[in-house]
Coordinates of C-alpha atoms in Angstrom, one line a residue:
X22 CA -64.8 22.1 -64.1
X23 CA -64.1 19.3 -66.5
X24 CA -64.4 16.8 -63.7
X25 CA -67.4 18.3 -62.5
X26 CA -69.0 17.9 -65.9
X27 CA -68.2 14.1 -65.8
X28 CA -69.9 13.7 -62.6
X29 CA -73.2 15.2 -64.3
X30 CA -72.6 12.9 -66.8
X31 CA -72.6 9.7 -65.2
X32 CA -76.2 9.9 -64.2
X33 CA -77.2 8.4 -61.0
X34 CA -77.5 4.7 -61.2
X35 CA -77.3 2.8 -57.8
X36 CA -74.3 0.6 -58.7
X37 CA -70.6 0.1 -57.8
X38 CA -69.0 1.0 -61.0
X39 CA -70.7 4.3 -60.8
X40 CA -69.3 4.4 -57.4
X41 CA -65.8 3.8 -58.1
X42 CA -65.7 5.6 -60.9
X43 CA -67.0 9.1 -58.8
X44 CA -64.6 8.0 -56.7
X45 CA -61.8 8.1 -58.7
X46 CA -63.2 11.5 -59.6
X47 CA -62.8 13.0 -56.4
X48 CA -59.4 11.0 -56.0
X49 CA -57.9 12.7 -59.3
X50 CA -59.2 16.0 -57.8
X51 CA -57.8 15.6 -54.6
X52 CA -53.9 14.8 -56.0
X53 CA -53.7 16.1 -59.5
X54 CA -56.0 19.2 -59.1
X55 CA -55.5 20.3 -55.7
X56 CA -52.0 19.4 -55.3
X57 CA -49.7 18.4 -52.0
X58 CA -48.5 21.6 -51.4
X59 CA -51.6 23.3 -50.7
X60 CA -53.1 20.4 -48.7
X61 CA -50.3 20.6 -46.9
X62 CA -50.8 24.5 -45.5
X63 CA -53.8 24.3 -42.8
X64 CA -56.2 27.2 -43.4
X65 CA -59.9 27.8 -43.8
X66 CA -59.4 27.0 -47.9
X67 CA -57.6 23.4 -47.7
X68 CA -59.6 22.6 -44.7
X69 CA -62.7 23.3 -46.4
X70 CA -61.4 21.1 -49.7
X71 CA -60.0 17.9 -47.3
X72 CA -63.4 18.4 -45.2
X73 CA -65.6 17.9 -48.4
X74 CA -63.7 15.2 -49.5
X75 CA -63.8 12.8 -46.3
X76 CA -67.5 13.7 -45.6
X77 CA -69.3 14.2 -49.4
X78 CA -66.8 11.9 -50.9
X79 CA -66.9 9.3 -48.6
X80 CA -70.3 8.5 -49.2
X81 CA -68.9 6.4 -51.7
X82 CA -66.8 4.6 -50.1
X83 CA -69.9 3.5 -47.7
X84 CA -71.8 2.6 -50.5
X85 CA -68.9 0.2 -52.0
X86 CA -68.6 -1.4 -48.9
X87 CA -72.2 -1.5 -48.0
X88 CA -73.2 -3.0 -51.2
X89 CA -70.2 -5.3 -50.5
X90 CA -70.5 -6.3 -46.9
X91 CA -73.8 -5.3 -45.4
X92 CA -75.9 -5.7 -48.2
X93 CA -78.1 -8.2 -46.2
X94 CA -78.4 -6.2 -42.9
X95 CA -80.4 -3.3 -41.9
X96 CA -77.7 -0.8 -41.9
X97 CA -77.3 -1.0 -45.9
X98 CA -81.4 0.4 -46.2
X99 CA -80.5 3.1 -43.3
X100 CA -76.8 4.4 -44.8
X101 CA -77.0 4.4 -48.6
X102 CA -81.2 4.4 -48.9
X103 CA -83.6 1.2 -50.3
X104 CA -85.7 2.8 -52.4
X105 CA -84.2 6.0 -53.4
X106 CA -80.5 5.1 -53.1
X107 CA -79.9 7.0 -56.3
X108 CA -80.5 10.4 -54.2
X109 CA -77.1 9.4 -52.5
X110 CA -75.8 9.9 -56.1
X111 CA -77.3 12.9 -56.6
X112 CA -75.9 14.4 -53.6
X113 CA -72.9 13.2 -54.3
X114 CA -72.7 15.0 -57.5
X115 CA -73.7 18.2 -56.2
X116 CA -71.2 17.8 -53.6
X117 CA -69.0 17.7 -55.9
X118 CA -69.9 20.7 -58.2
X119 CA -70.1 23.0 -55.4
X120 CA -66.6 21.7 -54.1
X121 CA -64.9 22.3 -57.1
X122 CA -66.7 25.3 -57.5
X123 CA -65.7 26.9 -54.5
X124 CA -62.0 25.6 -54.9
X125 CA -61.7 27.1 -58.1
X126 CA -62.5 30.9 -57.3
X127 CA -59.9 30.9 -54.7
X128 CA -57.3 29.1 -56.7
X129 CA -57.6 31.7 -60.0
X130 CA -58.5 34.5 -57.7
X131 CA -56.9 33.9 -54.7
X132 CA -53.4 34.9 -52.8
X133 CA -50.6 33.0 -55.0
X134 CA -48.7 32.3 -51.9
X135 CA -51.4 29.7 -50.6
X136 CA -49.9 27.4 -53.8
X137 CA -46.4 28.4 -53.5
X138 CA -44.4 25.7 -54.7
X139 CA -41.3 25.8 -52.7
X140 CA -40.0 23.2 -50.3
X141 CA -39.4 25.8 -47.6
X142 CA -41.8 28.4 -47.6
X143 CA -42.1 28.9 -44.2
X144 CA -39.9 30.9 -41.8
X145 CA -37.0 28.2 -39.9
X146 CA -37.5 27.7 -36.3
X147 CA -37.3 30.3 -33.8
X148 CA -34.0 30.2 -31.8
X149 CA -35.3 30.1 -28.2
X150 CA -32.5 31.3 -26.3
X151 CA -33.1 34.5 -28.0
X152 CA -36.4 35.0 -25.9
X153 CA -36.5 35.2 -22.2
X154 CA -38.9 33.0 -20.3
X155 CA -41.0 34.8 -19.1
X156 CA -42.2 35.6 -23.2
X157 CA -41.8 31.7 -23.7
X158 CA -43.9 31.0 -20.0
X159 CA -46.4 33.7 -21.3
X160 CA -47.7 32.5 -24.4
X161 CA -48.0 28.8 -23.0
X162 CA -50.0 30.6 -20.1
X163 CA -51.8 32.6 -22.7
X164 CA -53.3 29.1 -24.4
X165 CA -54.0 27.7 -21.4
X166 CA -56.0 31.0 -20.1
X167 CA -58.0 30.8 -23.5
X168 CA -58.6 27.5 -23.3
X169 CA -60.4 27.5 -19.7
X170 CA -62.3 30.2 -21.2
X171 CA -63.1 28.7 -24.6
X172 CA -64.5 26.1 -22.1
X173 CA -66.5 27.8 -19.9
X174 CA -67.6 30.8 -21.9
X175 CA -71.1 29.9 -22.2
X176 CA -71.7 29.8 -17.9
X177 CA -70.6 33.3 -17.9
X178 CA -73.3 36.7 -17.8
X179 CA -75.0 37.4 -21.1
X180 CA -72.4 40.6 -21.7
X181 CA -68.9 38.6 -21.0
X182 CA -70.2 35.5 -23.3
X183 CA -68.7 37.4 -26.7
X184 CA -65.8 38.7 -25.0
X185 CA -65.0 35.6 -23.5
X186 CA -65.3 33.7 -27.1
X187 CA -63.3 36.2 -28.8
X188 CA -60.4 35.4 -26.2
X189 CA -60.8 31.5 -26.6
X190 CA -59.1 32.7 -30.5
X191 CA -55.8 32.5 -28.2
X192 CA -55.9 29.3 -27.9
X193 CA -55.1 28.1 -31.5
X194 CA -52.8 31.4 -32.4
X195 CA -50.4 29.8 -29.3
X196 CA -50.8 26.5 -30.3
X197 CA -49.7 27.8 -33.7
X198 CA -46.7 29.9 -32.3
X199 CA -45.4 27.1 -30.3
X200 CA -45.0 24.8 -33.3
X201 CA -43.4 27.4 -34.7
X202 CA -41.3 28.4 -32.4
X203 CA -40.7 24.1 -31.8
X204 CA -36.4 23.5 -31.9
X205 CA -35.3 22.3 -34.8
X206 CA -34.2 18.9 -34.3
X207 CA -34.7 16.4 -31.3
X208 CA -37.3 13.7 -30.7
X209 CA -40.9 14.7 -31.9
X210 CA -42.7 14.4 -28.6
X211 CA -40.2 16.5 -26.7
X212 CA -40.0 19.3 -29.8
X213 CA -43.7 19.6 -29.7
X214 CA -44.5 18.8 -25.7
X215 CA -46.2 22.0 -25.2
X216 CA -48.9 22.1 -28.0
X217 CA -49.3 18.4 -27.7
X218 CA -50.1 18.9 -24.1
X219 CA -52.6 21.8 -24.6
X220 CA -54.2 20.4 -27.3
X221 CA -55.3 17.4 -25.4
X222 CA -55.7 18.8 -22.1
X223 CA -58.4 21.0 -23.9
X224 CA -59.8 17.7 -25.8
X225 CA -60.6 15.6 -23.1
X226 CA -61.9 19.0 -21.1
X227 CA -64.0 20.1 -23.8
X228 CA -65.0 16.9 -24.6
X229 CA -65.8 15.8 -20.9
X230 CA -67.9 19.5 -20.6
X231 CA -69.4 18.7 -24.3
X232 CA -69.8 15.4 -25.3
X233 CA -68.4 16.2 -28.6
X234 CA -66.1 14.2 -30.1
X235 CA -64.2 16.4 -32.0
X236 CA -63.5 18.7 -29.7
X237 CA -60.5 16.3 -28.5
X238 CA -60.1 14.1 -31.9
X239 CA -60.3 17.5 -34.5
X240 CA -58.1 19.5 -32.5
X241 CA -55.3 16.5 -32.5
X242 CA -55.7 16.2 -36.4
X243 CA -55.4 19.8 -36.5
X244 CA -52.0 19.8 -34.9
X245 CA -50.5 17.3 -36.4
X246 CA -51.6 18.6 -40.0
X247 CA -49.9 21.7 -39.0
X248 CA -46.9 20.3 -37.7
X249 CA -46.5 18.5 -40.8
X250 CA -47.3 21.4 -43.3
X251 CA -44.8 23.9 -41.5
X252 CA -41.9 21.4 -40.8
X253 CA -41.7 19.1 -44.3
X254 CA -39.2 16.9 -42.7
X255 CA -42.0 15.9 -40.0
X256 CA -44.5 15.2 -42.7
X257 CA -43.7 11.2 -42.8
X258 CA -44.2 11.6 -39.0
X259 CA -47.2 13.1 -39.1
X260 CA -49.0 10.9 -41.2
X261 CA -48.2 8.4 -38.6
X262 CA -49.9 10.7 -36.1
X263 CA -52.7 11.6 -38.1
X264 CA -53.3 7.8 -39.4
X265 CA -53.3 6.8 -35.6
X266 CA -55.7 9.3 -34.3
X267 CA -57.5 8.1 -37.1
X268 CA -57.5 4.2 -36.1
X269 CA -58.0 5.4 -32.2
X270 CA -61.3 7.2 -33.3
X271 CA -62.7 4.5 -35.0
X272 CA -61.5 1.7 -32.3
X273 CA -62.7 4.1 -29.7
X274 CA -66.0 5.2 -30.7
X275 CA -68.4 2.8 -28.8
X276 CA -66.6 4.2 -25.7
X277 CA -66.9 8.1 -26.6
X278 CA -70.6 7.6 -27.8
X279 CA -71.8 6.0 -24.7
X280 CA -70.0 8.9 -22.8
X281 CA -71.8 11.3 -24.9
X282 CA -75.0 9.6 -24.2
X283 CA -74.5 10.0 -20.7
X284 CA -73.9 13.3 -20.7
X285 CA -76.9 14.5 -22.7
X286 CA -78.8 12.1 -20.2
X287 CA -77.0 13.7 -17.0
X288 CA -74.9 16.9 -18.1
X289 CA -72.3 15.7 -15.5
X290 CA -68.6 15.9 -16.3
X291 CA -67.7 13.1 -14.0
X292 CA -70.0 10.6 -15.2
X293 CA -68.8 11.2 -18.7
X294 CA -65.5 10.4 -17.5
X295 CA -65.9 7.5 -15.7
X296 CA -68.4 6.0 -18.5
X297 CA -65.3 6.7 -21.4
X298 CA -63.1 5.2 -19.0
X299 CA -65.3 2.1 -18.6
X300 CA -66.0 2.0 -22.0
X301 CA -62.0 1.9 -22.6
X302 CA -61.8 -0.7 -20.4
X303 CA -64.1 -3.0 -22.2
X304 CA -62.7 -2.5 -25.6
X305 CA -59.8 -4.1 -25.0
X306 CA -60.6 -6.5 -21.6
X307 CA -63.8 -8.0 -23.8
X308 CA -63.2 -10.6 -27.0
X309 CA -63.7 -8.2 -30.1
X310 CA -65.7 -11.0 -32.1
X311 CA -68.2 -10.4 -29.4
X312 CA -68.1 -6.6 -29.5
X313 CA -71.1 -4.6 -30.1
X314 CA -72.1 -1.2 -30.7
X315 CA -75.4 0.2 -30.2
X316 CA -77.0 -3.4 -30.3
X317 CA -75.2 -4.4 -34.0
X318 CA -71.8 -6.2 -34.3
X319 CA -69.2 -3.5 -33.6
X320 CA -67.8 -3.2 -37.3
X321 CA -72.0 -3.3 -38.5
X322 CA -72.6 -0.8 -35.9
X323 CA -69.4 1.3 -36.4
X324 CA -70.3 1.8 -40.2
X325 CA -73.9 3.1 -39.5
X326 CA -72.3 5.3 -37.4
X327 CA -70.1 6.9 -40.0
X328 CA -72.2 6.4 -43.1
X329 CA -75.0 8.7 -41.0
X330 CA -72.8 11.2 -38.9
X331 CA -69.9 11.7 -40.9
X332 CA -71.4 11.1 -44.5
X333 CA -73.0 14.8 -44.9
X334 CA -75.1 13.4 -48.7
X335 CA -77.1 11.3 -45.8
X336 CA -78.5 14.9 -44.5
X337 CA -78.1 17.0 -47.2
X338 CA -81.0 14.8 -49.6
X339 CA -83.1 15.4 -46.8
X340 CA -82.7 19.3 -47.6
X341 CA -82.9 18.3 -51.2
X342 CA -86.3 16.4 -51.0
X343 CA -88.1 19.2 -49.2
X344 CA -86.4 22.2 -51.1
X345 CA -84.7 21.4 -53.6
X346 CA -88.2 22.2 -55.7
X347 CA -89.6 24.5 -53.3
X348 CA -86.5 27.3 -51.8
X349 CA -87.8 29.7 -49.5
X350 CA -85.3 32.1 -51.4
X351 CA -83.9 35.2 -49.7
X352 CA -85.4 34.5 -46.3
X353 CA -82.6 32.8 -44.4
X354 CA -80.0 35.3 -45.6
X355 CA -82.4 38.2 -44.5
X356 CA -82.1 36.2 -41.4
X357 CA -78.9 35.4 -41.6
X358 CA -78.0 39.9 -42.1
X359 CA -80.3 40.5 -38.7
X360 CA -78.2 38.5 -36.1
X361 CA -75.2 40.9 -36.9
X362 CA -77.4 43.6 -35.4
X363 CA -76.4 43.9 -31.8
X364 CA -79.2 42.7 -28.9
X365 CA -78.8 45.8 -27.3
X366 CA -80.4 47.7 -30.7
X367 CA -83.1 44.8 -31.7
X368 CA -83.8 42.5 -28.2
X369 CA -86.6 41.3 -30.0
X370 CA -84.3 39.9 -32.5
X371 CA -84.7 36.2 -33.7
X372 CA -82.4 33.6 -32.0
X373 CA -80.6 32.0 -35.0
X374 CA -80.4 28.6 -32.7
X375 CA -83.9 28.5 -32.9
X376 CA -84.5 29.7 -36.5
X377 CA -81.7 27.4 -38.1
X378 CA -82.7 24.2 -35.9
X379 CA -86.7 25.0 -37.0
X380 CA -85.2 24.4 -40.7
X381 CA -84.0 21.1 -39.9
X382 CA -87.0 20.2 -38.3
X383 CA -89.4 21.2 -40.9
X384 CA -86.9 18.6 -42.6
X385 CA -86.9 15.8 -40.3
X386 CA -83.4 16.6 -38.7
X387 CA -84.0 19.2 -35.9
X388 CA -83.9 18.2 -32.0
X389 CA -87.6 18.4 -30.8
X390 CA -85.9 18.9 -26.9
X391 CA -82.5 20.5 -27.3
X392 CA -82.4 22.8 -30.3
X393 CA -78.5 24.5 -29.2
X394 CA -76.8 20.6 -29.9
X395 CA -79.7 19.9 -32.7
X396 CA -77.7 19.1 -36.5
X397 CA -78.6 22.4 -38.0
X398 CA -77.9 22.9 -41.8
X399 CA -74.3 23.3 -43.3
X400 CA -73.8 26.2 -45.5
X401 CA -74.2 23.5 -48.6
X402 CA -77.6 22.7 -47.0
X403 CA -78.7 26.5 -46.7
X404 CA -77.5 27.0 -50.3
X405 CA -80.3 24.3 -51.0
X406 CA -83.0 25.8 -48.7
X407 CA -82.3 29.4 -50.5
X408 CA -81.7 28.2 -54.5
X409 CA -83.1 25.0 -54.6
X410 CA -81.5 22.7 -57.0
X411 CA -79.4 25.2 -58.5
X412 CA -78.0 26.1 -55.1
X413 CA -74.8 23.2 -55.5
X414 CA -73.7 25.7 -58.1
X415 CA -74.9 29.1 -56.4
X416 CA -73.6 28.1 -53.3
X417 CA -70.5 26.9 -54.4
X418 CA -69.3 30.3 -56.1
X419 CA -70.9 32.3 -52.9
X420 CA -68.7 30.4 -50.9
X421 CA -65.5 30.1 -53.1
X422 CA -65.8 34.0 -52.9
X423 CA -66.4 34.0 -48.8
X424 CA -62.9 31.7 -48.7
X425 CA -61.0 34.0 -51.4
X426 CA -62.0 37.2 -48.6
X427 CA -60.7 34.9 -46.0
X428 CA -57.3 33.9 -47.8
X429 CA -57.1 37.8 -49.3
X430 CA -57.3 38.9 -45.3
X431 CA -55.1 36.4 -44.2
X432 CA -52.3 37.2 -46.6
X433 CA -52.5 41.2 -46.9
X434 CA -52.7 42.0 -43.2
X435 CA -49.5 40.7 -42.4
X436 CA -46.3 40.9 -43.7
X437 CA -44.1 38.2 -41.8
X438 CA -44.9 34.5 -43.4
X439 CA -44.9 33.6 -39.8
X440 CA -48.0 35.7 -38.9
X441 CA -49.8 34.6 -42.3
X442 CA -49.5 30.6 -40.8
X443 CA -50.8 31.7 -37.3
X444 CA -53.8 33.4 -38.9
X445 CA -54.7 31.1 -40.9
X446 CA -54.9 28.2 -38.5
X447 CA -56.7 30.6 -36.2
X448 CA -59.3 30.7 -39.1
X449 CA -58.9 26.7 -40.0
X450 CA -62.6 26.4 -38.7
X451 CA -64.0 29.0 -41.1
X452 CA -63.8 26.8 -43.6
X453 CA -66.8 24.7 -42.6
X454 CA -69.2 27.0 -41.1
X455 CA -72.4 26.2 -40.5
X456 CA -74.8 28.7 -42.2
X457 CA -75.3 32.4 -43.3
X458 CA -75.9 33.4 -39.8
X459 CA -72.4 32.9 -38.5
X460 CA -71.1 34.7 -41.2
X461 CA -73.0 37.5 -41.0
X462 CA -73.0 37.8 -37.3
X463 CA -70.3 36.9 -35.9
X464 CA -67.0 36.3 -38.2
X465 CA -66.8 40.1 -38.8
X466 CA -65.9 40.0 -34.6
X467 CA -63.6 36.7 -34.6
X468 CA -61.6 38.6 -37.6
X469 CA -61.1 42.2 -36.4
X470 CA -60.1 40.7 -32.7
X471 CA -57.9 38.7 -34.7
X472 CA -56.1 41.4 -36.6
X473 CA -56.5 43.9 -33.9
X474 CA -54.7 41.6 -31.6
X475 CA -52.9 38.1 -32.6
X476 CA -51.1 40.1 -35.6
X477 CA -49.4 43.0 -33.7
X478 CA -48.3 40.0 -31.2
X479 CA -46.8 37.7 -33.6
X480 CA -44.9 40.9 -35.5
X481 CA -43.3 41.3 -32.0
X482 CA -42.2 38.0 -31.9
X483 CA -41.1 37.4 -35.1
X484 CA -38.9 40.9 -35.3
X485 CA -37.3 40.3 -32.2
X486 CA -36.4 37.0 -33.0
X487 CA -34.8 38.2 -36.4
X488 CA -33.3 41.4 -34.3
X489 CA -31.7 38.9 -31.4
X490 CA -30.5 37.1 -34.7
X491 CA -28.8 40.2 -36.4
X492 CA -27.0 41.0 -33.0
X493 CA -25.8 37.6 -32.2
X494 CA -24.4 37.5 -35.9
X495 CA -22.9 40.8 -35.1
X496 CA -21.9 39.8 -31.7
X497 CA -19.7 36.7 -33.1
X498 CA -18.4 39.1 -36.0
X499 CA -16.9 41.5 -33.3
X500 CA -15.8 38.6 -31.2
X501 CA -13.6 36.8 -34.1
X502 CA -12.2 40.4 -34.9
X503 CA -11.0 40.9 -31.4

């Protein structure tokens, strides 16, 4: 709370020193407040922390290094603002205050296990030769069976799409049992084949069927945070892997955003393909100096890219200018209440695509063609839209308290450790949902399917692996006596 008092207290002049000094801000936060250890244990409350940071912090960053480096270019006046650059300050702040607001109900509220201190928290490795293959063949086939469906879900009848969705939850609960149930030793890509292989099987897939990036480049992060948080001994490795995904993003991009281009211009999944694979091509056959992207010189055009997509204080003043003075108040979240009522009791009932992308619109956001891939309003944008001003710090508590029900779930449900890391990275994308409607009307689903039917499988897994244990121990005993 202290730091989030110094932010309000550096005002909002346009400069660099007030830039690296909010920086450092959220870089104090980030190591001395938040700690390693809990960055280091993927679930929907540290995601929701490291999201913030990369997306509202690094505004910042793209302000430094516009001021710095594009100053004379048109992308400087489109990223960080001409006029009203200060607003990117503003945002910034309120970023911040309903960051640290959010963080701090779960940390004096929340589970104490989520900031356990020790080195080894985590259950060791399952020994595979306890389990026969058809229970190691079975949940590899599991995550790939989820997968397809988390894929195809939406081409289904109206009655299978929920069904079908809830299954596609499979898919990260065995990518999550497979890391833990990795050997413990041997070379990383052969410990980890399995999960690596789904992981980006599903990417490219999704991403072909999509056009969404992070589809394939989130999921990879993902996995290697989590390989890294359960196996400390890893974690130098898997800073390498994250730090590379990273740098193949960014070196990528022009290739993936023409691909995505081409599918929202001809939905095909082939076409995608074969324009990334082009794209890929170029990017290293062509002299970089000459490299473009979108019509700017590639690192011009890669920064616009970022400071607009991934910065989310470029969108959120928008919400700010139109109502941050004028909130339509209780509205949304009446909304927001209806879409948990079933069709089959209210068919006449609103569709929250069409509500949500009507708000971003209204704020010169919204898709005019396609509303279902439209940028529809984060939860921090809806906290604007329904308390105005004051909704950085109302929003920030509402959702500090909708992570601390999350972590509380999470860590009461289950008794085995084991089970606690599955569910939690099963619920890693909770942590940056987009509005009150998905909240409301449909996590209530994802979290009873969840606990109705990931938990009792993991508890299976994990006693007979600790049963096969106590026998083999026995086993040996009995041997050296005879």
């Amino acid at each position: 709370m202290l730091l989030a008092g110094a932010t309000l207290a550096l005002g909002n002049e346009p400069s660099v020193l007030n830039a690296c000094v909010r920086l450092g801000i959220w870089a104090v936060f980030l190591c001395l407040v938040i700690g390693p250890n809990f960055l280091w244990k993927p679930g929907p409350s540290s995601w929701f922390v490291i999201f913030h940071f990369v997306s509202s912090g690094s505004w910042l960053l793209f302000y430094i290094s516009g001021v710095w480096f594009f100053q004379g270019t048109t992308s400087l006046a489109r990223v960080v603002g001409s006029e009203h650059s200060q607003l990117g300050f503003e945002v910034a702040t309120g970023s911040f205050v309903f960051l640290a607001i959010a963080w701090s109900v779960v940390r004096l509220f929340g589970p104490a296990s989520i900031f356990d201190v020790r080195e080894n928290a985590v259950d060791p490795p399952l020994d595979l030769s306890h389990f026969p293959d058809v229970t190691r063949w079975g949940i590899v086939g599991v995550g790939a069976l989820s997968a397809i469906v988390g894929l195809y879900f939406h081409h289904l009848p109206g009655a299978l799409i929920q069904p079908a969705r809830l299954f596609s939850y499979f898919f990260p609960a065995c990518v999550a049992i497979q890391v833990l149930m990795s050997a413990d030793h041997g070379p990383f890509l052969v410990r980890f084949r399995w999960p690596i292989t789904l992981t980006l099987v599903y990417g490219v897939f999704a991403f072909a069927g999509s056009g969404l990036k992070s589809q394939l480049f989130f999921k990879v992060l993902y996995l290697m945070w989590l390989i890294g948080g359960q196996h400390p001994s890893l974690r130098k490795k898997s800073l390498v892997g994250l730090f590379g995904v990273s740098v193949a993003f960014i070196l990528l991009l022009p290739a993936f955003q023409a691909a995505k281009d081409r599918f929202a211009a001809t939905g095909s999944r082939a076409d995608v393909m074969d324009t990334l694979i082009g794209g890929i091509d170029e990017i290293f056959s062509s002299d970089q100096s000459e490299a473009t992207f979108r019509g700017k010189p590639w690192a011009e055009g890669t920064w616009e890219y970022f400071g607009n997509r991934l910065c989310m204080a470029n969108m959120t003043r928008k919400y700010l200018n139109r109502y941050g003075s004028r909130p339509l108040g209780a509205e949304s979240i009446e909304t927001a209440f209806l879409t948990a009522v079933p069709r089959i009791i209210d068919p006449t009932k609103i569709s929250t695509d069409q509500y949500y992308n009507d708000l971003a619109r209204n704020s010169g956001i919204g898709n005019y063609e396609d509303r279902k891939t439209s940028r529809k309003p984060t939860f921090m944008d809806e906290s604007i839209i329904v308390w105005g001003r004051s909704g950085f710090l109302v929003g920030g508590g509402v959702f500090g308290v909708f992570l601390l029900i999350l972590e509380w779930l999470a860590f009461q449900v289950p008794k085995i450790e084991s089970t606690r890391i599955v569910l939690r990275f099963t619920w890693l994308s909770f942590g940056t949902l987009p509005y009150f409607g998905i909240i409301f009307g449909s996590i209530s689903y994802c979290i009873l399917f969840s606990v109705i039917t990931i938990v009792p499988g993991c508890s299976w897994l994990w006693l007979n692996r600790h049963n096969q244990g106590a026998m083999s121990v026995e086993e040996d005993v009995d041997h050296r006596n005879e």
